Amino acid sequence: MSKLLLVEDEIHKRDEINSCIKEVFDLLPDMADSVSSAVLKVKSQNYDLIILDMALSTFGENAADNKKGHDQAQGGIEVLRTLKAYKKCTKILIVTQYPDFFIGGSKVKLKNSIDIIREKYSQDVVGAILYTYKSKSTLQKITSILRSVRENIAD
């Protein structure tokens, strides 16, 4: 049985990605809707795959004060830092609405982020997808990568 974590704070995006996961793996993943909840999950559990948004709220919808906190353009990087600090390596699929973002103070194009994250954070990045809402091609890309991951996990 595969263990998946979806780190996403936008409900419509989370729902679309969940439908892809359900189609491929026939399960619902663990969910984190903020930097803080994702960090707690990766510290305490091991995942076969983490589907990671790069821009996340500091705190999720269930935060005690009901405030999501400020958006962190580099929220996904915090999750990657935590994985590295805990000497955990897992498959990562980046799904973000931003064509570029910052890694270690440098602006990086999404397509170039795979190698940089592999090197800097010691993770097995299986893809980086520029997400577009209600885009059939975006969902097909996600599903295709998930199928490939499922086959590799089964090996």
Tab-separated table of C-alpha atoms in Angstrom, residues 10-151:
chain	number	residue	atom	x	y	z
A	10	GLU	CA	-6.226	25.865	-2.371
A	11	ILE	CA	-9.409	23.791	-2.198
A	12	HIS	CA	-10.201	23.657	-5.937
A	13	LYS	CA	-6.641	22.598	-6.775
A	14	ARG	CA	-6.630	20.042	-3.952
A	15	ASP	CA	-9.905	18.559	-5.257
A	16	GLU	CA	-8.587	18.254	-8.818
A	17	ILE	CA	-5.314	16.641	-7.712
A	18	ASN	CA	-7.221	14.300	-5.371
A	19	SER	CA	-9.322	13.078	-8.293
A	20	CYS	CA	-6.095	12.193	-10.171
A	21	ILE	CA	-4.735	10.368	-7.107
A	22	LYS	CA	-8.002	8.471	-6.626
A	23	GLU	CA	-7.982	7.426	-10.297
A	24	VAL	CA	-4.400	6.104	-10.191
A	25	PHE	CA	-3.970	4.816	-6.627
A	26	ASP	CA	-7.605	4.272	-5.601
A	27	LEU	CA	-7.005	6.024	-2.286
A	28	LEU	CA	-7.130	9.457	-0.746
A	29	PRO	CA	-3.788	10.815	0.419
A	30	ASP	CA	-2.915	12.359	3.754
A	31	MET	CA	-3.475	16.099	3.448
A	32	ALA	CA	-1.664	19.177	4.633
A	33	ASP	CA	-2.969	22.660	3.856
A	34	SER	CA	-0.121	24.726	5.268
A	35	VAL	CA	3.597	24.834	5.889
A	36	SER	CA	3.148	24.010	9.578
A	37	SER	CA	0.883	20.974	9.028
A	38	ALA	CA	3.099	19.622	6.217
A	39	VAL	CA	6.251	19.951	8.330
A	40	LEU	CA	4.587	18.076	11.222
A	41	LYS	CA	3.477	15.270	8.889
A	42	VAL	CA	6.861	14.758	7.205
A	43	LYS	CA	8.610	14.768	10.582
A	44	SER	CA	6.357	12.038	11.961
A	45	GLN	CA	5.688	9.824	8.927
A	46	ASN	CA	7.382	8.382	5.858
A	47	TYR	CA	5.733	8.854	2.482
A	48	ASP	CA	6.255	7.119	-0.866
A	49	LEU	CA	5.241	10.322	-2.661
A	50	ILE	CA	4.642	13.924	-1.664
A	51	ILE	CA	2.694	16.130	-4.078
A	52	LEU	CA	3.930	19.573	-3.164
A	53	ASP	CA	2.702	23.081	-3.860
A	54	MET	CA	5.544	25.591	-3.603
A	55	ALA	CA	3.453	28.557	-2.356
A	56	LEU	CA	1.646	27.768	0.886
A	57	SER	CA	-0.003	29.484	3.815
A	58	THR	CA	1.936	29.402	7.065
A	59	PHE	CA	-1.041	27.934	8.949
A	60	GLY	CA	-3.988	25.980	7.573
A	61	GLU	CA	-7.739	26.492	7.660
A	62	ASN	CA	-7.914	24.572	10.937
A	63	ALA	CA	-5.499	26.835	12.795
A	64	ALA	CA	-6.717	27.701	16.298
A	65	ASP	CA	-7.094	31.410	15.570
A	66	ASN	CA	-8.731	30.656	12.193
A	67	LYS	CA	-6.189	32.818	10.369
A	68	LYS	CA	-4.256	31.177	7.577
A	69	GLY	CA	-1.219	33.356	8.190
A	70	HIS	CA	0.677	34.942	5.357
A	71	ASP	CA	1.327	33.096	2.134
A	72	GLN	CA	4.885	31.891	1.873
A	73	ALA	CA	6.062	31.981	-1.719
A	74	GLN	CA	8.683	29.485	-0.599
A	75	GLY	CA	6.481	27.385	1.675
A	76	GLY	CA	7.274	24.235	-0.285
A	77	ILE	CA	10.983	24.822	0.336
A	78	GLU	CA	10.343	24.597	4.096
A	79	VAL	CA	8.897	21.115	3.584
A	80	LEU	CA	11.952	20.106	1.516
A	81	ARG	CA	14.288	21.508	4.205
A	82	THR	CA	12.499	19.448	6.850
A	83	LEU	CA	12.827	16.254	4.785
A	84	LYS	CA	16.553	16.863	4.375
A	85	ALA	CA	17.055	17.762	8.053
A	86	TYR	CA	15.378	14.480	9.061
A	87	LYS	CA	17.462	12.570	6.489
A	88	LYS	CA	14.353	11.455	4.622
A	89	CYS	CA	14.322	10.991	0.874
A	90	THR	CA	11.064	10.529	-0.987
A	91	LYS	CA	9.541	11.034	-4.395
A	92	ILE	CA	8.340	14.609	-4.883
A	93	LEU	CA	5.907	15.879	-7.501
A	94	ILE	CA	5.793	19.671	-7.637
A	95	VAL	CA	2.461	21.104	-8.764
A	96	THR	CA	2.455	24.901	-8.670
A	97	GLN	CA	0.809	27.866	-10.362
A	98	TYR	CA	4.105	29.742	-10.571
A	99	PRO	CA	6.451	29.406	-13.573
A	100	ASP	CA	9.350	30.316	-11.290
A	101	PHE	CA	10.111	30.634	-7.587
A	102	PHE	CA	13.019	31.215	-5.227
A	103	ILE	CA	15.372	28.525	-3.971
A	104	GLY	CA	18.101	29.715	-1.630
A	105	GLY	CA	17.619	33.345	-2.663
A	106	SER	CA	17.887	32.632	-6.405
A	107	LYS	CA	14.972	32.801	-8.809
A	108	VAL	CA	14.591	29.429	-10.531
A	109	LYS	CA	12.404	28.448	-13.484
A	110	LEU	CA	10.026	25.589	-12.675
A	111	LYS	CA	11.516	23.405	-15.425
A	112	ASN	CA	15.011	23.857	-13.901
A	113	SER	CA	13.847	23.276	-10.328
A	114	ILE	CA	13.929	19.465	-10.560
A	115	ASP	CA	17.723	19.156	-10.697
A	116	ILE	CA	18.288	21.956	-8.184
A	117	ILE	CA	15.923	20.393	-5.617
A	118	ARG	CA	17.439	16.939	-6.170
A	119	GLU	CA	20.895	18.334	-5.511
A	120	LYS	CA	20.168	20.839	-2.736
A	121	TYR	CA	17.550	18.856	-0.777
A	122	SER	CA	18.444	15.231	-1.684
A	123	GLN	CA	14.938	14.363	-2.900
A	124	ASP	CA	13.755	12.218	-5.805
A	125	VAL	CA	11.821	14.804	-7.823
A	126	VAL	CA	9.643	12.923	-10.308
A	127	GLY	CA	8.176	15.998	-11.995
A	128	ALA	CA	7.362	19.691	-11.877
A	129	ILE	CA	4.021	20.729	-13.328
A	130	LEU	CA	2.756	24.241	-13.967
A	131	TYR	CA	-0.832	23.986	-12.733
A	132	THR	CA	-3.742	25.573	-14.589
A	133	TYR	CA	-7.247	25.312	-13.105
A	134	LYS	CA	-9.687	23.103	-15.040
A	135	SER	CA	-7.015	22.302	-17.614
A	136	LYS	CA	-7.368	18.820	-19.079
A	137	SER	CA	-3.697	18.775	-20.119
A	138	THR	CA	-2.546	19.683	-16.585
A	139	LEU	CA	-4.603	16.841	-15.103
A	140	GLN	CA	-3.340	14.429	-17.780
A	141	LYS	CA	0.272	15.347	-16.892
A	142	ILE	CA	-0.399	14.785	-13.181
A	143	THR	CA	-2.122	11.448	-13.852
A	144	SER	CA	0.683	10.308	-16.162
A	145	ILE	CA	3.387	11.029	-13.565
A	146	LEU	CA	1.300	9.366	-10.833
A	147	ARG	CA	0.998	6.209	-12.971
A	148	SER	CA	4.756	6.151	-13.484
A	149	VAL	CA	5.328	6.577	-9.735
A	150	ARG	CA	2.818	3.804	-8.958
A	151	GLU	CA	4.743	1.415	-11.213
